[in-house]
Short mmCIF file of N, CA and C and ligand atoms in Angstrom, two decimals:
data_model
loop_
_atom_site.label_atom_id
_atom_site.label_comp_id
_atom_site.label_asym_id
_atom_site.label_seq_id
_atom_site.Cartn_x
_atom_site.Cartn_y
_atom_site.Cartn_z
N MET B 137 113.52 177.08 56.95
CA MET B 137 112.41 177.01 55.99
C MET B 137 111.36 176.01 56.46
N GLU B 138 110.08 176.37 56.32
CA GLU B 138 109.00 175.52 56.82
C GLU B 138 108.85 174.23 55.98
N ARG B 139 108.41 173.17 56.66
CA ARG B 139 108.15 171.90 55.97
C ARG B 139 106.75 171.39 56.29
N THR B 140 106.16 170.61 55.38
CA THR B 140 104.85 170.02 55.65
C THR B 140 104.79 168.60 55.12
N TYR B 141 103.89 167.81 55.73
CA TYR B 141 103.67 166.44 55.27
C TYR B 141 102.46 166.42 54.34
N VAL B 142 102.66 165.85 53.16
CA VAL B 142 101.58 165.75 52.18
C VAL B 142 101.49 164.31 51.73
N MET B 143 100.27 163.81 51.50
CA MET B 143 100.20 162.49 50.86
C MET B 143 99.07 162.41 49.87
N VAL B 144 99.38 161.75 48.74
CA VAL B 144 98.35 161.40 47.78
C VAL B 144 97.69 160.15 48.34
N LYS B 145 96.39 160.26 48.62
CA LYS B 145 95.66 159.16 49.25
C LYS B 145 95.42 158.03 48.23
N PRO B 146 94.96 156.84 48.73
CA PRO B 146 94.78 155.70 47.82
C PRO B 146 93.92 156.00 46.59
N ASP B 147 92.90 156.84 46.74
CA ASP B 147 92.06 157.17 45.58
C ASP B 147 92.85 157.98 44.56
N GLY B 148 93.70 158.86 45.03
CA GLY B 148 94.52 159.68 44.13
C GLY B 148 95.52 158.84 43.35
N VAL B 149 96.13 157.85 44.04
CA VAL B 149 97.08 156.96 43.37
C VAL B 149 96.34 156.14 42.31
N GLN B 150 95.21 155.53 42.71
CA GLN B 150 94.45 154.68 41.77
C GLN B 150 93.93 155.47 40.59
N ARG B 151 93.61 156.74 40.79
CA ARG B 151 93.06 157.56 39.71
C ARG B 151 94.15 158.31 38.91
N ASN B 152 95.40 157.89 39.15
CA ASN B 152 96.52 158.44 38.36
C ASN B 152 96.73 159.94 38.55
N LEU B 153 96.48 160.41 39.77
CA LEU B 153 96.62 161.84 40.04
C LEU B 153 97.91 162.20 40.78
N ALA B 154 98.74 161.20 41.08
CA ALA B 154 99.96 161.49 41.86
C ALA B 154 100.85 162.50 41.13
N GLY B 155 101.08 162.27 39.85
CA GLY B 155 101.94 163.16 39.08
C GLY B 155 101.38 164.57 39.01
N GLU B 156 100.08 164.69 38.79
CA GLU B 156 99.42 165.99 38.72
C GLU B 156 99.55 166.76 40.04
N ILE B 157 99.37 166.05 41.15
CA ILE B 157 99.45 166.69 42.46
C ILE B 157 100.88 167.14 42.75
N ILE B 158 101.84 166.27 42.48
CA ILE B 158 103.25 166.65 42.67
C ILE B 158 103.58 167.85 41.79
N SER B 159 103.11 167.82 40.57
CA SER B 159 103.39 168.87 39.60
C SER B 159 102.88 170.24 40.07
N ARG B 160 101.71 170.26 40.68
CA ARG B 160 101.16 171.54 41.16
C ARG B 160 102.06 172.19 42.21
N PHE B 161 102.53 171.37 43.16
CA PHE B 161 103.37 171.92 44.23
C PHE B 161 104.75 172.30 43.69
N GLU B 162 105.22 171.51 42.73
CA GLU B 162 106.51 171.77 42.11
C GLU B 162 106.47 173.10 41.33
N LYS B 163 105.42 173.27 40.54
CA LYS B 163 105.29 174.50 39.74
C LYS B 163 105.08 175.73 40.60
N LYS B 164 104.42 175.55 41.75
CA LYS B 164 104.21 176.67 42.66
C LYS B 164 105.55 177.23 43.14
N GLY B 165 106.52 176.33 43.28
CA GLY B 165 107.84 176.77 43.73
C GLY B 165 108.31 176.07 45.00
N PHE B 166 107.51 175.09 45.47
CA PHE B 166 107.94 174.37 46.67
C PHE B 166 108.97 173.31 46.33
N GLN B 167 109.73 172.94 47.35
CA GLN B 167 110.84 172.00 47.15
C GLN B 167 110.53 170.66 47.80
N LEU B 168 110.68 169.59 47.02
CA LEU B 168 110.46 168.24 47.51
C LEU B 168 111.69 167.78 48.28
N VAL B 169 111.50 167.37 49.55
CA VAL B 169 112.65 166.90 50.33
C VAL B 169 112.51 165.45 50.79
N GLY B 170 111.33 164.85 50.53
CA GLY B 170 111.11 163.44 50.86
C GLY B 170 109.99 162.90 50.00
N LEU B 171 110.13 161.64 49.54
CA LEU B 171 109.12 161.06 48.65
C LEU B 171 109.18 159.54 48.67
N LYS B 172 108.05 158.88 48.90
CA LYS B 172 108.02 157.41 48.77
C LYS B 172 106.60 156.89 48.55
N LEU B 173 106.52 155.76 47.86
CA LEU B 173 105.25 155.05 47.72
C LEU B 173 105.19 154.04 48.84
N MET B 174 104.10 153.98 49.58
CA MET B 174 104.03 153.04 50.70
C MET B 174 102.61 152.61 50.99
N GLN B 175 102.51 151.47 51.67
CA GLN B 175 101.22 150.96 52.12
C GLN B 175 101.12 151.27 53.62
N ILE B 176 100.11 151.99 54.03
CA ILE B 176 99.94 152.35 55.44
C ILE B 176 99.32 151.18 56.21
N THR B 177 99.93 150.85 57.36
CA THR B 177 99.36 149.80 58.22
C THR B 177 98.26 150.42 59.08
N PRO B 178 97.35 149.59 59.61
CA PRO B 178 96.31 150.11 60.51
C PRO B 178 96.92 150.83 61.72
N GLU B 179 98.06 150.35 62.21
CA GLU B 179 98.73 150.98 63.36
C GLU B 179 99.15 152.41 63.02
N LEU B 180 99.80 152.56 61.89
CA LEU B 180 100.26 153.89 61.47
C LEU B 180 99.06 154.79 61.18
N ALA B 181 98.03 154.24 60.56
CA ALA B 181 96.82 155.01 60.26
C ALA B 181 96.19 155.54 61.55
N GLY B 182 96.17 154.69 62.58
CA GLY B 182 95.61 155.08 63.88
C GLY B 182 96.39 156.22 64.51
N LYS B 183 97.71 156.18 64.36
CA LYS B 183 98.54 157.27 64.90
C LYS B 183 98.33 158.55 64.11
N HIS B 184 98.33 158.43 62.80
CA HIS B 184 98.18 159.60 61.94
C HIS B 184 96.84 160.30 62.18
N TYR B 185 95.77 159.51 62.27
CA TYR B 185 94.43 160.09 62.41
C TYR B 185 93.89 160.00 63.84
N GLY B 186 94.79 159.93 64.83
CA GLY B 186 94.40 159.82 66.23
C GLY B 186 93.37 160.84 66.69
N GLU B 187 93.47 162.08 66.17
CA GLU B 187 92.55 163.15 66.58
C GLU B 187 91.09 162.83 66.20
N HIS B 188 90.90 161.90 65.25
CA HIS B 188 89.53 161.60 64.78
C HIS B 188 88.94 160.34 65.43
N GLU B 189 89.73 159.67 66.29
CA GLU B 189 89.25 158.44 66.93
C GLU B 189 87.94 158.73 67.67
N GLY B 190 86.96 157.85 67.49
CA GLY B 190 85.67 158.03 68.16
C GLY B 190 84.64 158.73 67.30
N LYS B 191 85.08 159.40 66.23
CA LYS B 191 84.12 160.06 65.34
C LYS B 191 83.42 159.02 64.45
N PRO B 192 82.20 159.32 64.00
CA PRO B 192 81.43 158.32 63.24
C PRO B 192 82.13 157.80 61.98
N PHE B 193 82.97 158.64 61.36
CA PHE B 193 83.61 158.22 60.12
C PHE B 193 84.98 157.57 60.34
N TYR B 194 85.40 157.42 61.61
CA TYR B 194 86.77 156.97 61.90
C TYR B 194 87.09 155.59 61.27
N GLY B 195 86.19 154.63 61.44
CA GLY B 195 86.42 153.28 60.90
C GLY B 195 86.59 153.31 59.39
N GLU B 196 85.69 154.04 58.75
CA GLU B 196 85.74 154.19 57.29
C GLU B 196 87.06 154.84 56.85
N LEU B 197 87.47 155.85 57.62
CA LEU B 197 88.70 156.58 57.30
C LEU B 197 89.92 155.66 57.37
N ILE B 198 90.00 154.84 58.41
CA ILE B 198 91.13 153.92 58.58
C ILE B 198 91.11 152.86 57.47
N ASP B 199 89.91 152.32 57.17
CA ASP B 199 89.80 151.33 56.09
C ASP B 199 90.26 151.93 54.77
N PHE B 200 89.83 153.16 54.53
CA PHE B 200 90.14 153.82 53.26
C PHE B 200 91.64 154.10 53.11
N ILE B 201 92.24 154.67 54.14
CA ILE B 201 93.64 155.11 54.01
C ILE B 201 94.60 153.92 53.94
N THR B 202 94.12 152.73 54.41
CA THR B 202 94.94 151.51 54.34
C THR B 202 94.55 150.63 53.14
N SER B 203 93.67 151.12 52.27
CA SER B 203 93.11 150.28 51.20
C SER B 203 94.01 150.13 49.99
N GLY B 204 95.08 150.91 49.91
CA GLY B 204 95.99 150.83 48.77
C GLY B 204 97.16 151.74 49.04
N PRO B 205 98.16 151.73 48.15
CA PRO B 205 99.34 152.55 48.40
C PRO B 205 99.05 154.05 48.37
N VAL B 206 99.86 154.77 49.13
CA VAL B 206 99.81 156.24 49.12
C VAL B 206 101.18 156.75 48.68
N VAL B 207 101.22 157.99 48.22
CA VAL B 207 102.51 158.63 47.94
C VAL B 207 102.75 159.63 49.07
N ALA B 208 103.74 159.31 49.91
CA ALA B 208 104.06 160.15 51.07
C ALA B 208 105.16 161.13 50.69
N MET B 209 104.98 162.40 51.09
CA MET B 209 105.95 163.43 50.67
C MET B 209 106.19 164.44 51.78
N VAL B 210 107.37 165.06 51.73
CA VAL B 210 107.63 166.23 52.55
C VAL B 210 108.00 167.37 51.59
N TRP B 211 107.28 168.49 51.73
CA TRP B 211 107.52 169.67 50.90
C TRP B 211 108.02 170.80 51.77
N GLN B 212 108.88 171.62 51.19
CA GLN B 212 109.52 172.71 51.93
C GLN B 212 109.33 174.03 51.20
N GLY B 213 109.18 175.11 51.97
CA GLY B 213 109.07 176.44 51.36
C GLY B 213 108.48 177.44 52.34
N GLN B 214 108.46 178.70 51.93
CA GLN B 214 107.91 179.75 52.78
C GLN B 214 106.40 179.56 52.94
N ASN B 215 105.91 179.50 54.17
CA ASN B 215 104.47 179.31 54.46
C ASN B 215 103.89 178.06 53.80
N VAL B 216 104.71 177.03 53.63
CA VAL B 216 104.27 175.87 52.86
C VAL B 216 103.05 175.17 53.48
N VAL B 217 102.93 175.18 54.81
CA VAL B 217 101.80 174.48 55.45
C VAL B 217 100.48 175.10 55.01
N SER B 218 100.33 176.40 55.20
CA SER B 218 99.04 177.03 54.89
C SER B 218 98.82 177.17 53.38
N VAL B 219 99.88 177.39 52.64
CA VAL B 219 99.70 177.53 51.18
C VAL B 219 99.24 176.19 50.57
N ILE B 220 99.83 175.10 51.01
CA ILE B 220 99.40 173.79 50.47
C ILE B 220 97.97 173.47 50.90
N ARG B 221 97.61 173.83 52.14
CA ARG B 221 96.20 173.63 52.56
C ARG B 221 95.27 174.40 51.61
N ASN B 222 95.64 175.61 51.26
CA ASN B 222 94.81 176.40 50.34
C ASN B 222 94.77 175.78 48.94
N MET B 223 95.91 175.25 48.50
CA MET B 223 95.94 174.63 47.17
C MET B 223 95.14 173.34 47.13
N MET B 224 95.01 172.66 48.30
CA MET B 224 94.20 171.43 48.39
C MET B 224 92.72 171.73 48.35
N GLY B 225 92.30 172.83 48.95
CA GLY B 225 90.88 173.16 49.04
C GLY B 225 90.22 172.56 50.27
N LYS B 226 88.95 172.92 50.47
CA LYS B 226 88.23 172.45 51.67
C LYS B 226 88.14 170.93 51.72
N THR B 227 88.01 170.41 52.97
CA THR B 227 87.94 168.97 53.19
C THR B 227 86.84 168.32 52.36
N ASN B 228 85.66 168.97 52.33
CA ASN B 228 84.55 168.44 51.54
C ASN B 228 84.68 168.93 50.09
N PRO B 229 84.98 168.01 49.18
CA PRO B 229 85.20 168.43 47.78
C PRO B 229 84.02 169.19 47.18
N ALA B 230 82.81 168.96 47.71
CA ALA B 230 81.64 169.69 47.20
C ALA B 230 81.73 171.17 47.51
N GLU B 231 82.51 171.51 48.53
CA GLU B 231 82.67 172.92 48.92
C GLU B 231 84.03 173.48 48.51
N ALA B 232 84.89 172.63 47.99
CA ALA B 232 86.24 173.08 47.61
C ALA B 232 86.17 173.88 46.32
N ALA B 233 86.85 175.01 46.30
CA ALA B 233 86.78 175.91 45.15
C ALA B 233 87.42 175.29 43.91
N PRO B 234 86.85 175.59 42.74
CA PRO B 234 87.50 175.17 41.49
C PRO B 234 88.91 175.76 41.45
N GLY B 235 89.83 175.00 40.91
CA GLY B 235 91.22 175.46 40.90
C GLY B 235 92.02 174.83 42.02
N THR B 236 91.33 174.38 43.08
CA THR B 236 92.03 173.63 44.13
C THR B 236 92.04 172.15 43.73
N ILE B 237 92.93 171.37 44.35
CA ILE B 237 93.04 169.95 44.00
C ILE B 237 91.72 169.23 44.27
N ARG B 238 91.18 169.42 45.48
CA ARG B 238 89.92 168.72 45.80
C ARG B 238 88.76 169.28 44.98
N GLY B 239 88.79 170.57 44.71
CA GLY B 239 87.75 171.19 43.89
C GLY B 239 87.77 170.68 42.46
N ASP B 240 88.95 170.39 41.97
CA ASP B 240 89.07 169.95 40.57
C ASP B 240 88.94 168.44 40.40
N TYR B 241 89.33 167.64 41.43
CA TYR B 241 89.46 166.21 41.19
C TYR B 241 88.65 165.29 42.10
N ALA B 242 87.84 165.83 43.02
CA ALA B 242 87.12 164.94 43.93
C ALA B 242 85.67 165.36 44.08
N VAL B 243 84.83 164.41 44.49
CA VAL B 243 83.41 164.72 44.69
C VAL B 243 82.90 164.37 46.08
N PHE B 244 83.55 163.39 46.73
CA PHE B 244 83.02 162.86 48.00
C PHE B 244 84.02 163.06 49.13
N MET B 245 83.48 163.50 50.26
CA MET B 245 84.24 163.77 51.49
C MET B 245 85.27 162.71 51.85
N GLY B 246 84.85 161.44 51.84
CA GLY B 246 85.75 160.35 52.26
C GLY B 246 86.92 160.17 51.30
N ASN B 247 86.67 160.43 50.02
CA ASN B 247 87.69 160.20 48.99
C ASN B 247 88.13 161.54 48.40
N ASN B 248 88.94 162.24 49.18
CA ASN B 248 89.29 163.60 48.75
C ASN B 248 90.75 163.75 48.30
N VAL B 249 91.33 162.65 47.83
CA VAL B 249 92.53 162.63 47.00
C VAL B 249 93.87 162.98 47.67
N VAL B 250 93.83 163.92 48.63
CA VAL B 250 95.11 164.40 49.15
C VAL B 250 95.01 164.76 50.63
N HIS B 251 96.12 164.60 51.34
CA HIS B 251 96.24 165.05 52.73
C HIS B 251 97.36 166.07 52.82
N GLY B 252 97.17 167.07 53.68
CA GLY B 252 98.25 168.01 53.99
C GLY B 252 98.14 168.43 55.44
N SER B 253 99.27 168.53 56.13
CA SER B 253 99.26 168.90 57.56
C SER B 253 98.52 170.23 57.76
N ASP B 254 97.82 170.34 58.91
CA ASP B 254 96.99 171.54 59.14
C ASP B 254 97.69 172.64 59.95
N SER B 255 98.90 172.38 60.45
CA SER B 255 99.65 173.40 61.19
C SER B 255 101.12 172.99 61.21
N PRO B 256 102.03 173.92 61.52
CA PRO B 256 103.44 173.53 61.61
C PRO B 256 103.68 172.44 62.67
N GLU B 257 102.89 172.45 63.75
CA GLU B 257 103.03 171.43 64.80
C GLU B 257 102.60 170.06 64.27
N SER B 258 101.45 170.01 63.59
CA SER B 258 101.01 168.74 62.98
C SER B 258 102.03 168.27 61.96
N ALA B 259 102.58 169.21 61.22
CA ALA B 259 103.55 168.86 60.17
C ALA B 259 104.75 168.14 60.79
N GLU B 260 105.27 168.68 61.88
CA GLU B 260 106.43 168.06 62.52
C GLU B 260 106.10 166.65 63.00
N ARG B 261 104.93 166.52 63.62
CA ARG B 261 104.49 165.21 64.12
C ARG B 261 104.34 164.21 62.97
N GLU B 262 103.69 164.63 61.90
CA GLU B 262 103.40 163.73 60.79
C GLU B 262 104.67 163.38 60.00
N ILE B 263 105.56 164.35 59.83
CA ILE B 263 106.82 164.07 59.12
C ILE B 263 107.59 163.00 59.89
N ASN B 264 107.66 163.13 61.22
CA ASN B 264 108.38 162.15 62.03
C ASN B 264 107.71 160.78 62.04
N LEU B 265 106.39 160.79 61.86
CA LEU B 265 105.63 159.53 61.82
C LEU B 265 105.92 158.75 60.54
N PHE B 266 106.05 159.45 59.43
CA PHE B 266 106.16 158.80 58.12
C PHE B 266 107.58 158.70 57.58
N PHE B 267 108.49 159.55 58.06
CA PHE B 267 109.85 159.55 57.51
C PHE B 267 110.90 159.48 58.61
N SER B 268 111.97 158.71 58.34
CA SER B 268 113.14 158.76 59.23
C SER B 268 114.01 159.92 58.75
N PRO B 269 114.85 160.48 59.64
CA PRO B 269 115.67 161.63 59.25
C PRO B 269 116.52 161.36 58.00
N GLU B 270 117.02 160.12 57.83
CA GLU B 270 117.88 159.81 56.67
C GLU B 270 117.11 159.84 55.36
N GLU B 271 115.78 159.75 55.45
CA GLU B 271 114.97 159.76 54.21
C GLU B 271 114.71 161.17 53.70
N LEU B 272 115.04 162.18 54.51
CA LEU B 272 114.82 163.57 54.09
C LEU B 272 116.13 164.13 53.55
N VAL B 273 116.06 164.76 52.40
CA VAL B 273 117.27 165.21 51.71
C VAL B 273 117.40 166.73 51.79
N ASP B 274 118.53 167.15 52.34
CA ASP B 274 118.85 168.59 52.41
C ASP B 274 119.62 168.98 51.16
N TYR B 275 119.12 169.89 50.41
CA TYR B 275 119.86 170.35 49.22
C TYR B 275 119.41 171.75 48.83
N LYS B 276 120.27 172.42 48.12
CA LYS B 276 120.02 173.79 47.70
C LYS B 276 119.46 173.78 46.29
N LYS B 277 118.42 174.56 46.05
CA LYS B 277 117.89 174.66 44.69
C LYS B 277 118.32 175.96 44.05
N ALA B 278 118.71 175.85 42.79
CA ALA B 278 119.19 177.02 42.05
C ALA B 278 118.08 178.05 41.85
N THR B 279 116.84 177.61 41.94
CA THR B 279 115.70 178.53 41.71
C THR B 279 115.38 179.40 42.93
N ASP B 280 116.00 179.12 44.08
CA ASP B 280 115.67 179.88 45.30
C ASP B 280 115.76 181.38 45.10
N PHE B 281 116.81 181.83 44.40
CA PHE B 281 116.99 183.26 44.19
C PHE B 281 115.80 183.86 43.45
N TRP B 282 115.28 183.13 42.47
CA TRP B 282 114.19 183.63 41.64
C TRP B 282 112.85 183.53 42.36
N LEU B 283 112.77 182.67 43.37
CA LEU B 283 111.53 182.54 44.15
C LEU B 283 111.49 183.51 45.32
N TYR B 284 112.65 183.69 45.96
CA TYR B 284 112.68 184.44 47.21
C TYR B 284 113.49 185.74 47.13
N GLY B 285 114.18 185.94 46.02
CA GLY B 285 114.97 187.16 45.84
C GLY B 285 116.25 187.18 46.63
N LYS B 286 116.65 186.04 47.17
CA LYS B 286 117.94 185.97 47.89
C LYS B 286 118.48 184.55 47.88
P1 GDP U 14 91.53 167.39 56.36
O1 GDP U 14 92.55 167.89 57.35
O2 GDP U 14 91.06 168.47 55.42
O3 GDP U 14 91.96 166.17 55.61
O4 GDP U 14 90.22 167.01 57.18
P2 GDP U 14 90.03 166.36 58.64
O5 GDP U 14 91.31 166.33 59.38
O6 GDP U 14 88.87 167.04 59.26
O7 GDP U 14 89.56 164.87 58.31
C1 GDP U 14 90.51 163.90 57.89
C2 GDP U 14 89.93 163.12 56.75
O8 GDP U 14 88.83 162.35 57.22
C3 GDP U 14 89.34 163.96 55.61
O9 GDP U 14 90.30 164.38 54.68
C4 GDP U 14 88.33 163.02 55.01
O10 GDP U 14 88.96 162.12 54.09
C5 GDP U 14 87.85 162.22 56.19
N1 GDP U 14 86.59 162.75 56.70
C6 GDP U 14 86.39 163.90 57.43
N2 GDP U 14 85.10 164.07 57.71
C7 GDP U 14 84.45 163.01 57.15
C8 GDP U 14 83.09 162.59 57.11
O11 GDP U 14 82.19 163.26 57.64
N3 GDP U 14 82.81 161.42 56.44
C9 GDP U 14 83.80 160.68 55.84
N4 GDP U 14 83.49 159.52 55.21
N5 GDP U 14 85.09 161.03 55.88
C10 GDP U 14 85.41 162.17 56.51
MG1 MG U 15 93.23 167.08 59.14
#
């Protein structure tokens, strides 16, 4: 089963949206396999956002993501990477469709409430960056039959 790395960014935590964001993925039918509140160090932020190093917004991005606690999560389910990206909406909240998390709860590009891995490869890299194997819990959910028919 596919897994993805999701985090409620510092603005989402401060604006009391962590529960709402978790609730959306939970109600969709995805399974939570890792969860923690943490403060990101500049070193970890640099690794996580390495692909953006050198871009004009990079400094702002690192300052922002280290500015307060985040809720780090691993979610599991069929096509979870792309489905969660769709549920988050476009990067720029001004272009994110209503009904998506960013469309419903954010206005500015820099403060867009939530992160989700953009591919299964990124997901694996990011999960390993934020979680040790012992922090991820393998368990069977009774609802699987009703979600997947098996
Ligand atoms: P994501 O995968 O949808 O989060 O988007 P990207 O990987 O392209 O960018 C990572 C994060 O950097 C985004 O979620 C934004 O918070 C931030 N970001 C991207 N572009 C800009 C920009 O032009 N200005 C600012 N301030 N932040 C940006
Ligand atoms: Mg990205």
